[in-house]
XYZ file of C-alpha atoms in Angstrom:
601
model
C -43.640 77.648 140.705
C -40.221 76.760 140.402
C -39.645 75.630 144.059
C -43.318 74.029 143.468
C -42.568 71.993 140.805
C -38.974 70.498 143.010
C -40.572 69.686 145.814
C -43.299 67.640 143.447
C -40.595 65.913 141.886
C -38.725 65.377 145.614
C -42.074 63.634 146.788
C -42.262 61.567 143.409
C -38.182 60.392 144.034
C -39.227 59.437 147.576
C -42.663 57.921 146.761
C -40.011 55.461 143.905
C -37.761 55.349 146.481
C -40.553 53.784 148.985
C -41.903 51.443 146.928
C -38.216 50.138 145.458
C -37.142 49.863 149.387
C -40.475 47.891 150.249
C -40.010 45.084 147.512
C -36.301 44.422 148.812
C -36.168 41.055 150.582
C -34.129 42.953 153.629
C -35.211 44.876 156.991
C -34.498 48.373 155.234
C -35.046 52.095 155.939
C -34.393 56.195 156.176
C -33.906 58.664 157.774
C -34.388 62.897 157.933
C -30.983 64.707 157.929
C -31.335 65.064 161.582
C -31.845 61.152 162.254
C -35.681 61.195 162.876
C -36.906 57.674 161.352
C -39.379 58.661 158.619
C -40.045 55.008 156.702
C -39.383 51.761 157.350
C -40.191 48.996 154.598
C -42.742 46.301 154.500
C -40.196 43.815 156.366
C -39.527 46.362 158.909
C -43.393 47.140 159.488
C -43.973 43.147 159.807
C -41.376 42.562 162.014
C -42.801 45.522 164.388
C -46.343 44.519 164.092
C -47.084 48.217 162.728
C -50.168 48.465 160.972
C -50.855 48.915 157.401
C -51.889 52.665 158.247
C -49.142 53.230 160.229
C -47.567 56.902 158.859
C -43.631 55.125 158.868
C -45.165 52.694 156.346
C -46.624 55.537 154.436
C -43.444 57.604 154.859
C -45.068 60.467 156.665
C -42.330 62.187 159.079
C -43.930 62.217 162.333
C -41.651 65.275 163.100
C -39.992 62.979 166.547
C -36.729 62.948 167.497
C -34.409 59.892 166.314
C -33.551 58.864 169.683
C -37.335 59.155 170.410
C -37.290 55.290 168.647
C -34.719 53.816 170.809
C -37.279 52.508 172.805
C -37.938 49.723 169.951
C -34.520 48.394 171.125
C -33.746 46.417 174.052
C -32.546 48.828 177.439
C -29.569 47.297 177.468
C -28.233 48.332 173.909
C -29.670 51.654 173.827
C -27.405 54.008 175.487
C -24.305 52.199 172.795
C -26.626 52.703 169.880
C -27.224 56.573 171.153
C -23.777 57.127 170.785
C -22.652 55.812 168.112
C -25.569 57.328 165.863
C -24.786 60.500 167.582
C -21.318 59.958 165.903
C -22.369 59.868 162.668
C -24.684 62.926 162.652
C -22.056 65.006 164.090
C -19.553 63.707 161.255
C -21.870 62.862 158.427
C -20.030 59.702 158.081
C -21.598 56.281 157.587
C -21.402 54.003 160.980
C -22.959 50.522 161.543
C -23.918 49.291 165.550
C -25.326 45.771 166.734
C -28.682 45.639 168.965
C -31.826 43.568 169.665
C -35.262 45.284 168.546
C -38.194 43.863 170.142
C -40.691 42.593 167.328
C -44.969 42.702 167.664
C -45.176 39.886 170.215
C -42.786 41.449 172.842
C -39.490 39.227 171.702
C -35.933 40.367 170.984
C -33.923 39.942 167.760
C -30.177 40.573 166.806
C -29.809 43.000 164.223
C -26.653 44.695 162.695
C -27.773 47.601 161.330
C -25.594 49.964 159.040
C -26.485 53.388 158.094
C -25.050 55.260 154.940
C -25.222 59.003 154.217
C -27.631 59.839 150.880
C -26.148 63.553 149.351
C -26.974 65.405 146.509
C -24.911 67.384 143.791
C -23.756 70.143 145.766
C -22.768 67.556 148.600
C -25.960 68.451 150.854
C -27.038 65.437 153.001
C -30.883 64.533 152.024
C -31.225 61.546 153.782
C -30.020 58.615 155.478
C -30.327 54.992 154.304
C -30.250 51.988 156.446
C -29.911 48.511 156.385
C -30.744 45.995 159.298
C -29.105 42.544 159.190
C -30.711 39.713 161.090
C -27.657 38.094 162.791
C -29.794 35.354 163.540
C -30.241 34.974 160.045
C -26.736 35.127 158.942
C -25.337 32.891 161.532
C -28.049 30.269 160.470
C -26.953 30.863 156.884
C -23.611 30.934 157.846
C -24.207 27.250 159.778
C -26.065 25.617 156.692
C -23.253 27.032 154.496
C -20.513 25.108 156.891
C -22.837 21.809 156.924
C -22.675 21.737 153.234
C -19.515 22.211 153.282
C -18.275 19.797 155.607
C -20.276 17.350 153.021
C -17.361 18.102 150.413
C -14.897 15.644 149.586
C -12.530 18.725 148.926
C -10.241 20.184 152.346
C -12.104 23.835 151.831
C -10.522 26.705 154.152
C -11.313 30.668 154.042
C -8.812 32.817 155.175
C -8.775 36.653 155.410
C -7.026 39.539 153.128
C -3.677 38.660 155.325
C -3.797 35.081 155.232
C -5.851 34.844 158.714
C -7.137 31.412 159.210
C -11.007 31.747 159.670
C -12.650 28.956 158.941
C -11.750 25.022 157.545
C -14.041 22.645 157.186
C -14.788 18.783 158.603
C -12.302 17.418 156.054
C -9.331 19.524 155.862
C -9.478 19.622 160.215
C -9.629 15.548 159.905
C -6.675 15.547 157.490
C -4.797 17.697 159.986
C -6.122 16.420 162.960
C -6.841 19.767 164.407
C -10.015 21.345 165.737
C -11.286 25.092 164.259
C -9.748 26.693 167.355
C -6.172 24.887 167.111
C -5.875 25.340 162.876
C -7.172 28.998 163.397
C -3.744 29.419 166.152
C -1.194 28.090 163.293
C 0.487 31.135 162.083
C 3.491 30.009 160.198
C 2.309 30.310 156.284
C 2.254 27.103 154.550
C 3.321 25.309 157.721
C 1.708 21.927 156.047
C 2.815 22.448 152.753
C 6.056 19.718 151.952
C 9.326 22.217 152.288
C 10.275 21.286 148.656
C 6.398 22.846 147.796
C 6.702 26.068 149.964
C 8.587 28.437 147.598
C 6.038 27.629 144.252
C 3.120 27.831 146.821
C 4.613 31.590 147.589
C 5.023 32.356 144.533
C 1.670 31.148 143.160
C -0.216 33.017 146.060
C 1.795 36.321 145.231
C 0.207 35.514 141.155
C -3.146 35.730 142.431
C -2.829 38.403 144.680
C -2.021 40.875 142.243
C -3.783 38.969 138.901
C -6.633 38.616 141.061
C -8.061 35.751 138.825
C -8.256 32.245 140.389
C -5.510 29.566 139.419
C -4.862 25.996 140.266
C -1.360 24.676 141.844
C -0.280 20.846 142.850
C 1.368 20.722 146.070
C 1.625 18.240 148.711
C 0.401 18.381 152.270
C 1.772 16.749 155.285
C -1.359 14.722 157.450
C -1.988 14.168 160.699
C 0.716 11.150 160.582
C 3.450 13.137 159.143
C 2.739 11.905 155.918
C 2.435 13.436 152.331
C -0.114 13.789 150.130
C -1.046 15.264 146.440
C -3.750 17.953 146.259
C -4.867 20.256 143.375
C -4.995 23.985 145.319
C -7.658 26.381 143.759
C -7.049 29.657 145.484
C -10.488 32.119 144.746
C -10.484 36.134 146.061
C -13.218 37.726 146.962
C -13.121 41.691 146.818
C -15.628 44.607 147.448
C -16.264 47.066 144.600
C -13.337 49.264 145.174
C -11.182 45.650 144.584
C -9.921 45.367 147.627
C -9.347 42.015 148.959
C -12.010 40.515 151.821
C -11.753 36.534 151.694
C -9.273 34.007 150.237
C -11.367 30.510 149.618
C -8.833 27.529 149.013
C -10.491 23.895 147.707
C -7.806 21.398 147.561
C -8.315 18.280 146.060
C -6.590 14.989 146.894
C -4.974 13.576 143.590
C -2.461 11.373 145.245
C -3.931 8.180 143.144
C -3.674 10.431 140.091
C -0.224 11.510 141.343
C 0.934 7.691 141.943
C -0.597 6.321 138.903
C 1.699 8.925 136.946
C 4.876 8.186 138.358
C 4.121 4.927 138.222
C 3.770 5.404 134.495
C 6.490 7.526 133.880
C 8.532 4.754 135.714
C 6.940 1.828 133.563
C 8.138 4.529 130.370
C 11.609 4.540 131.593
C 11.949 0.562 132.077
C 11.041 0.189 128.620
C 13.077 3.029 126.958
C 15.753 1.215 129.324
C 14.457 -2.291 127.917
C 14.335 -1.250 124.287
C 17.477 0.474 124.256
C 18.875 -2.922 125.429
C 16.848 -5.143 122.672
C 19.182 -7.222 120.307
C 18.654 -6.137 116.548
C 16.769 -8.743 115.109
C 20.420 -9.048 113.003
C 21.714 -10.671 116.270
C 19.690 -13.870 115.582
C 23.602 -15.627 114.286
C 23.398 -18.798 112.365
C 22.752 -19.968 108.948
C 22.171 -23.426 109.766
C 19.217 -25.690 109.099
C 17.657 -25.403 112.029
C 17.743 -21.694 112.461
C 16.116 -21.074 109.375
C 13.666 -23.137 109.787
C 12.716 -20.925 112.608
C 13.194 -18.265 111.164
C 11.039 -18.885 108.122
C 8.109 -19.913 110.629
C 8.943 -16.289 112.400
C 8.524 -14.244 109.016
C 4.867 -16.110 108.355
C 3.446 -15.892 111.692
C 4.978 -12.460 112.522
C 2.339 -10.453 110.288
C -0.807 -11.918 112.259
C -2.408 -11.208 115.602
C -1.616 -15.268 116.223
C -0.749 -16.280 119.760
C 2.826 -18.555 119.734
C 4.216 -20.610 122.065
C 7.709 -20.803 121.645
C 9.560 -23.992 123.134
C 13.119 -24.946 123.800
C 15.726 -25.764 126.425
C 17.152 -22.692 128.416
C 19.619 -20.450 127.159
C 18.156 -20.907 123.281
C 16.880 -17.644 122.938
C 13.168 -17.636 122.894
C 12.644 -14.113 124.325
C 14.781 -12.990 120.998
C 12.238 -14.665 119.058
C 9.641 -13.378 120.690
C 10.863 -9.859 120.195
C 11.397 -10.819 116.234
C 7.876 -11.760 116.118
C 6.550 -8.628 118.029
C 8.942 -6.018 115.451
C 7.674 -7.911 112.531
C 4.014 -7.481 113.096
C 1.656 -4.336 113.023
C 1.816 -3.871 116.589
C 5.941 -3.057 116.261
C 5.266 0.714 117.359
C 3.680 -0.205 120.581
C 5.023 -1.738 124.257
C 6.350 -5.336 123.723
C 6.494 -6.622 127.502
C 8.092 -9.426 128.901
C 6.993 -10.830 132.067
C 8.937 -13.971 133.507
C 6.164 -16.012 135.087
C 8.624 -18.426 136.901
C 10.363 -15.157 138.760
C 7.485 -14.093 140.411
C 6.123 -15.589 143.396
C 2.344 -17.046 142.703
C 0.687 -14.530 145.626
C 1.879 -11.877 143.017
C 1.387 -12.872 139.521
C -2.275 -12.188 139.279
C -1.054 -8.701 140.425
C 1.295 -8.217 138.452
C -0.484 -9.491 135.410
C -3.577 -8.131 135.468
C -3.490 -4.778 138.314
C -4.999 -4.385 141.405
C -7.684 -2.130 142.750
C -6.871 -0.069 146.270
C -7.788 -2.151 149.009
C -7.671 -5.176 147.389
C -5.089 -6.773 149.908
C -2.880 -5.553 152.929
C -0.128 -3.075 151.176
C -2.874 -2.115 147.665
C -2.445 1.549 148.864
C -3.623 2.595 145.161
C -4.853 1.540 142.106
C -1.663 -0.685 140.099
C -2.041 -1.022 136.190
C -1.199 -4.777 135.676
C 1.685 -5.414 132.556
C -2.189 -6.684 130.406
C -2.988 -3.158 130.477
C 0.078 -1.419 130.410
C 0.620 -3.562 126.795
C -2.663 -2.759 125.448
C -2.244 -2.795 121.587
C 1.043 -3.936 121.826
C 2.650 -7.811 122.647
C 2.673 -9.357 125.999
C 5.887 -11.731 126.211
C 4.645 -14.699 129.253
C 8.248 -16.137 129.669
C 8.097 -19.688 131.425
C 4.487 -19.732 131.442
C 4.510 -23.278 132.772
C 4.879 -22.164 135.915
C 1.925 -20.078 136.285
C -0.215 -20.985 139.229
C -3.794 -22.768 138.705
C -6.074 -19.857 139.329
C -3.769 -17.498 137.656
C -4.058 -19.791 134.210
C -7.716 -19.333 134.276
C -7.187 -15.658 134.459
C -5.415 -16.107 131.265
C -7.205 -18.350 129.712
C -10.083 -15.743 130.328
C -7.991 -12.600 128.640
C -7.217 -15.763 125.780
C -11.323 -16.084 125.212
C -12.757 -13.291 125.992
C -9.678 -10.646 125.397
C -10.724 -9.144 128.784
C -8.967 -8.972 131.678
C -10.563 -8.070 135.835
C -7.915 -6.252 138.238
C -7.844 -8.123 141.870
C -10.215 -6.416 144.159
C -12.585 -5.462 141.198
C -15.266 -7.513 139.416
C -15.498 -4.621 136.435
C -14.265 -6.288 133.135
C -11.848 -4.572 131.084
C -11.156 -5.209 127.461
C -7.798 -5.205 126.438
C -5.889 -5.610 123.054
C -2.946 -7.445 123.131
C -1.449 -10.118 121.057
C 0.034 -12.699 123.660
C 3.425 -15.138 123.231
C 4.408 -17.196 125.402
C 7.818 -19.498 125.919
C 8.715 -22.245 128.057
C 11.321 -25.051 128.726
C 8.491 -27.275 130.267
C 6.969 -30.353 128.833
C 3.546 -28.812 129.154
C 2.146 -31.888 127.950
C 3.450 -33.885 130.748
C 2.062 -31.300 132.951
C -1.075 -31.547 131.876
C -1.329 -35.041 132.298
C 0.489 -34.624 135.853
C -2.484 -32.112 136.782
C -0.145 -29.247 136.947
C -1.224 -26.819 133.543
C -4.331 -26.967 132.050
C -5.317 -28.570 129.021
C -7.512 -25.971 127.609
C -5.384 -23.470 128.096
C -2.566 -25.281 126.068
C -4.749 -25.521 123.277
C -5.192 -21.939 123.481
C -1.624 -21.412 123.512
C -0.007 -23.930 121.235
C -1.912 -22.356 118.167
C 1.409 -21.556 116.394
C 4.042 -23.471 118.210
C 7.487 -22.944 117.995
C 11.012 -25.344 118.351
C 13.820 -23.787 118.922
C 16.905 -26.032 118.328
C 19.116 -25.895 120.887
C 22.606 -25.310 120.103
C 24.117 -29.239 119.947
C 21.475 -28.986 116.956
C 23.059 -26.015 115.094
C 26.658 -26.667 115.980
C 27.664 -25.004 112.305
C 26.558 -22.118 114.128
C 28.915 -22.295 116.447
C 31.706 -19.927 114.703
C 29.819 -17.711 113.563
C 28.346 -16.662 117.174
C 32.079 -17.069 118.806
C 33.437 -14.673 116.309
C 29.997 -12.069 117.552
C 30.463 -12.510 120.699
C 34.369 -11.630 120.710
C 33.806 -8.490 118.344
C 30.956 -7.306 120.809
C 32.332 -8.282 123.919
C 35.973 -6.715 122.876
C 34.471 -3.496 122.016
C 32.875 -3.323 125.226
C 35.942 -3.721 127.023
C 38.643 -1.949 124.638
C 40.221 -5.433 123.202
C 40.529 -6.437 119.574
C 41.601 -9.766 118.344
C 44.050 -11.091 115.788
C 42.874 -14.410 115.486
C 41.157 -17.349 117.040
C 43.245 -20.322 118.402
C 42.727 -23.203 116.567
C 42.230 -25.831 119.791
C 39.687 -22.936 121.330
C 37.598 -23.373 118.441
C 37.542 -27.400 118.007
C 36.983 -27.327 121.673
C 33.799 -24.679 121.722
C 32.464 -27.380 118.566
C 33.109 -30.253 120.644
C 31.631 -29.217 123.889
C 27.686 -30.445 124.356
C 26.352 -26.628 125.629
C 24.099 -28.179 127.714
C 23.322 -24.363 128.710
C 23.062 -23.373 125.057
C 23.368 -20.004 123.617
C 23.426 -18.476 126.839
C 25.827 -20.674 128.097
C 28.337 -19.902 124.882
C 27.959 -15.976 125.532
C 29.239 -16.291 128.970
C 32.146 -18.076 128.490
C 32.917 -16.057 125.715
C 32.690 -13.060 127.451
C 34.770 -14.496 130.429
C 37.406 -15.303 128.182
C 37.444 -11.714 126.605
C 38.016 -10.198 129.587
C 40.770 -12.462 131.403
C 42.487 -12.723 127.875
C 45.941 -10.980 128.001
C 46.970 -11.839 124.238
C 45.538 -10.695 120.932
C 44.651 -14.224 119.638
C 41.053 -15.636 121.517
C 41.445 -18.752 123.562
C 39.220 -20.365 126.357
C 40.651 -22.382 129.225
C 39.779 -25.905 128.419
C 39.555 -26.580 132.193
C 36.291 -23.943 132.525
C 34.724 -26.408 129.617
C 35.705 -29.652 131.612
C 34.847 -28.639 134.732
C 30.874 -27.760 133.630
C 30.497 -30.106 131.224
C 30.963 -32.806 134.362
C 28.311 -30.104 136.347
C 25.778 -32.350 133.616
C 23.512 -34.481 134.865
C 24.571 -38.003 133.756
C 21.185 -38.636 132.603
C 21.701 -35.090 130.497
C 25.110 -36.187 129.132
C 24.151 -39.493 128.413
C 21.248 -38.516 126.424
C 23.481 -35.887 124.445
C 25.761 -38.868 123.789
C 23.042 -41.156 122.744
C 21.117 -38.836 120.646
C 24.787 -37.633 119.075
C 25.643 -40.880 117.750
C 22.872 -43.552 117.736
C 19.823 -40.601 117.891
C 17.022 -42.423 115.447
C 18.530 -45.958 117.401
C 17.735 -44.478 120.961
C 14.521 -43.288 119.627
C 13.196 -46.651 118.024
C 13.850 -48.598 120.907
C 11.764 -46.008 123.270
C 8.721 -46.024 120.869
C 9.044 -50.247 120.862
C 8.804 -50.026 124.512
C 6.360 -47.461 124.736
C 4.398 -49.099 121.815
C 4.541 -46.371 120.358
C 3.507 -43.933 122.650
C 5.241 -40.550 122.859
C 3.696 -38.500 125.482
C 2.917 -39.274 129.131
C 4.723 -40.204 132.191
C 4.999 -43.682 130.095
C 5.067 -42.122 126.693
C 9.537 -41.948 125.058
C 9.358 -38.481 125.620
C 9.309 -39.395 129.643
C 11.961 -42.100 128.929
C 14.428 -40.137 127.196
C 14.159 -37.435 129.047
C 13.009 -34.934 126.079
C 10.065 -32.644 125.641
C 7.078 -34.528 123.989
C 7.408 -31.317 121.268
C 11.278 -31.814 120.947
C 10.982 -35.716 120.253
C 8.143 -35.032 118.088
C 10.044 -33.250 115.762
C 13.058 -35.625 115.870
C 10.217 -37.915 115.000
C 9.563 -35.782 111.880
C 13.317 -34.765 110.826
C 14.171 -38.803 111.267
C 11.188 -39.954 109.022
C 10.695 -42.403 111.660
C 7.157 -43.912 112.079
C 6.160 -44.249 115.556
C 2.663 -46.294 114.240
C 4.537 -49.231 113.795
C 5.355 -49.816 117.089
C 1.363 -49.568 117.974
C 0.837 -53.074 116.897
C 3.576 -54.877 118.892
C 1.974 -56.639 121.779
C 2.692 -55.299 125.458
């Protein structure tokens, strides 16, 4: 009963067993100890053309020899299959062969077919499993799987447990300019990685060889032009159940915008740590005259709003200061302040370097550029000399102005931006408008808090105090100190027009600091002499005129301008002057120009 009731339960294991096997989307079967064939599954049975009767469907041993089936296979792979089956019933050891079986219509098929020993609990063999691949099947799986992948904008390579190059796909042999055959020859490891890369590529390999977990590394590659690039490497392991090692799969990803756009940045971060590191405290605005304080009064009102100012003066008076007063005074004092000199750029640039560029958008955009718009968003964009923007580039800004919006070149995507804008320039943009040369709109858009700064013949009781600044800072600079100041050098600095203003002041006192060979300050009355005859006569007249008969001068252009300041007719033109400079003398002189409308021309 005993031996009854195991071979019941044997037949009920191997009845499971069928019915498991026949469900399994593969061409599976078993064996007898000694090899006979005694099922095949449903796939199996198909492919043969058996019918549904048939006793290897049903699982009945027919009691034939296992070699008695080679005949399925094609004569010219039987004798190899013989032997090495043969092989693995002498040994009991799994073994796997390659053939072609002929299917119900009289064709051949590739098969791999792999055979592993079932045992029991006391080690006894019971029966042999077996597993047929369809080659054809594989390779066609195999081919879709390299189509798709040669569809990926990532360079994708497999390698083996070693390292062996297997396969890469369209975009990483491209990149290399190799075919299959020539990248699978390379053997040098990392032979494309940059030499400064190789050693962290190493070491990052050797991590997820023994981690076995998947990690990401930035390295750059060398194309098929000896050039660099940036790629993000994903290196992914794939092991068999005892956790051994069978494929490496590598995605690399090409990040060299990313890669540019952050240097780029990092080198924008360093100009203005550089830049702010070099700003003059707002403490360095010298002078307690009139003038001064009048600007500086206008600078504490305005400085709290999100008002755009246009700052005007004569070179050298220190707009870009005031500009920087007016940026650390308002909300936006923790963000970038950048200042952009519009007359030192040349005009096939200036959009550029205003507003970015896509890649593309002209011969040399090799990447994406962040223009100085967006690399001041939230913070205050300083447009030095904005007179001598070009024409289309002042409707870019007039744009940004209206709509607070700017467009890179090459792109048509708008891109809001918040920055407060001030702007600075020696021009009569007035003038220029009339000439055709700055628009009109984009002056009103400009001008709504303007600006004068007096230039230094205007503040002359400033003078002493910024000699006696520059020679402390200048002399500490250089290891001097000074006693005194000589008495000439100082009625000669007060005397001189400074047709080059502040500016002009700093350098001569700086030359003088560092030539000096005595402790008491002097300056070479011939270096004054010699530039203030470097004036335009027009210039130095003027600064006579307006030194001693100033209202005079001015009355007599208005009488033969009737009245008329601006223009290439207006006094403005005539003397020489900024329409916003004479208007202002207009103002500080009480003189009114109205009177001189009625006089006939």
């Amino acid at each position: 009963m005993t031996i009854l009731a195991a071979s019941e339960q044997q037949s009920s294991l191997e009845a499971q067993l069928q019915a498991t096997l026949n469900v399994i989307p593969a061409y599976t079967w078993y064996a007898a100890p000694s090899g006979a064939l005694t099922f095949v599954n449903a796939r199996i049975a198909d492919y043969l053309g058996l019918p549904t009767d048939h006793p290897l469907r049903l699982g009945i041993d027919l009691g034939a020899a296992w070699d008695s089936h080679l005949s399925l296979l094609h004569p010219d792979d039987q004798e190899e299959t013989r032997r090495v089956w043969s092989t693995c019933l002498r040994t009991g050891n799994a073994g796997e062969v390659t053939f072609r079986v002929r299917d119900g219509q009289g064709g051949y098929r590739w098969f791999l077919s792999r055979a592993e020993p079932l045992r029991g609990a006391e080690g006894t063999l019971l029966h042999w499993i077996g597993v047929n691949f369809d080659i054809e099947e594989l390779r066609r799986s195999e081919l879709e799987l390299r189509q798709m992948l040669d569809f990926a904008p990532q360079l994708i390579a497999v390698y083996g447990p070693k390292r062996e190059r297997l396969y890469a796909n369209r975009v990483a042999l491209e990149y290399v300019s190799l075919s299959l055959d020539q990248w699978r020859e390379v053997r040098a490891p990392g032979e494309f990685v940059h030499p400064d890369d190789r050693r962290r590529e190493l070491a990052y390999f050797e991590r997820a060889l023994t981690s076995g977990s998947p990690d990401q590394l930035e390295l750059r590659l060398r194309g098929a032009d000896g050039s660099y690039r940036w790629f993000l490497a994903r290196y992914d392991a794939v092991r068999d159940e005892q956790g051994h090692i069978l494929r490496w799969h590598v995605a690399l990803t090409d990040i060299e915008d990313r890669k540019r756009a952050e240097d780029k940045l990092q080198q924008e971060n360093a100009a203005l740590r550089e830049e702010i590191n070099q700003i003059p405290r707002l403490e360095e605005i010298i002078g307690s005259s009139g003038p001064l304080q009048k600007v500086l009064a206008q600078v504490r009102k305005v400085a709290p709003t999100d008002s755009t100012v246009l700052i005007v003066g004569e070179t050298g008076t220190g707009k870009e200061l005031i500009a920087r007063a007016i940026h650390q005074g308002s909300r936006r004092a923790a963000r970038a302040f950048i200042a952009v000199n519009c007359g030192a750029i040349p005009a096939s640039l200036i959009a550029s370097e205003l507003f970015g560029h896509e890649k593309g958008a002209f011969t040399g955009a090799t990447h994406r550029r962040l223009g100085r718009f967006e690399t001041a968003n939230g913070g205050t964009i300083f447009l030095d000399e904005v007179g001598d923007l070009p024409a289309d580039t002042q409707i870019a800004l007039l744009r940004v102005l209206q709509e607070r919006e700017i467009e890179r070149v090459g792109s048509d995507k708008p891109i809001p931006v918040d920055v407060r804008v001030l702007a600075a320039t020696h021009r009569d943009l007035e003038r220029s408008v009339s000439e055709g040369k700055f628009r009109e709109d984009l002056l009103y858009r400009l001008n709504v808090v303007p600006i004068e700064m007096p230039s230094l013949r205007e503040r002359r009781a400033d003078i002493p105090l910024l000699v006696e600044y520059f020679i402390a800072r200048f002399g500490k600079k250089v290891g001097k100190r000074f006693s005194s100041i000589a008495q000439n050098t100082m009625d000669l600095l007060r005397a001189y027009p400074w047709p080059g203003n502040v500016r002009e002041l700093q350098n001569v006192i700086e030359r003088a600091v560092i030539l000096s060979d005595s402790d008491i300050f002097a300056v070479d009355q011939a270096w004054l002499k010699r530039e203030a005859s470097d004036v335009p006569r027009s210039g130095a007249a003027l600064s006579g005129v307006l030194l001693a008969h100033e209202k005079e001068a001015i009355e007599a252009a208005l009488a033969q301008t009737h009245g008329r300041v601006s223009g290439p007719h207006g006094a403005a033109a005539k003397l020489g002057l900024p329409t916003s400079t004479l208007d202002s003398k207009i103002k500080r002189l009480r003189i009114n120009k109205y009177r001189f409308k009625s006089q006939p021309s």
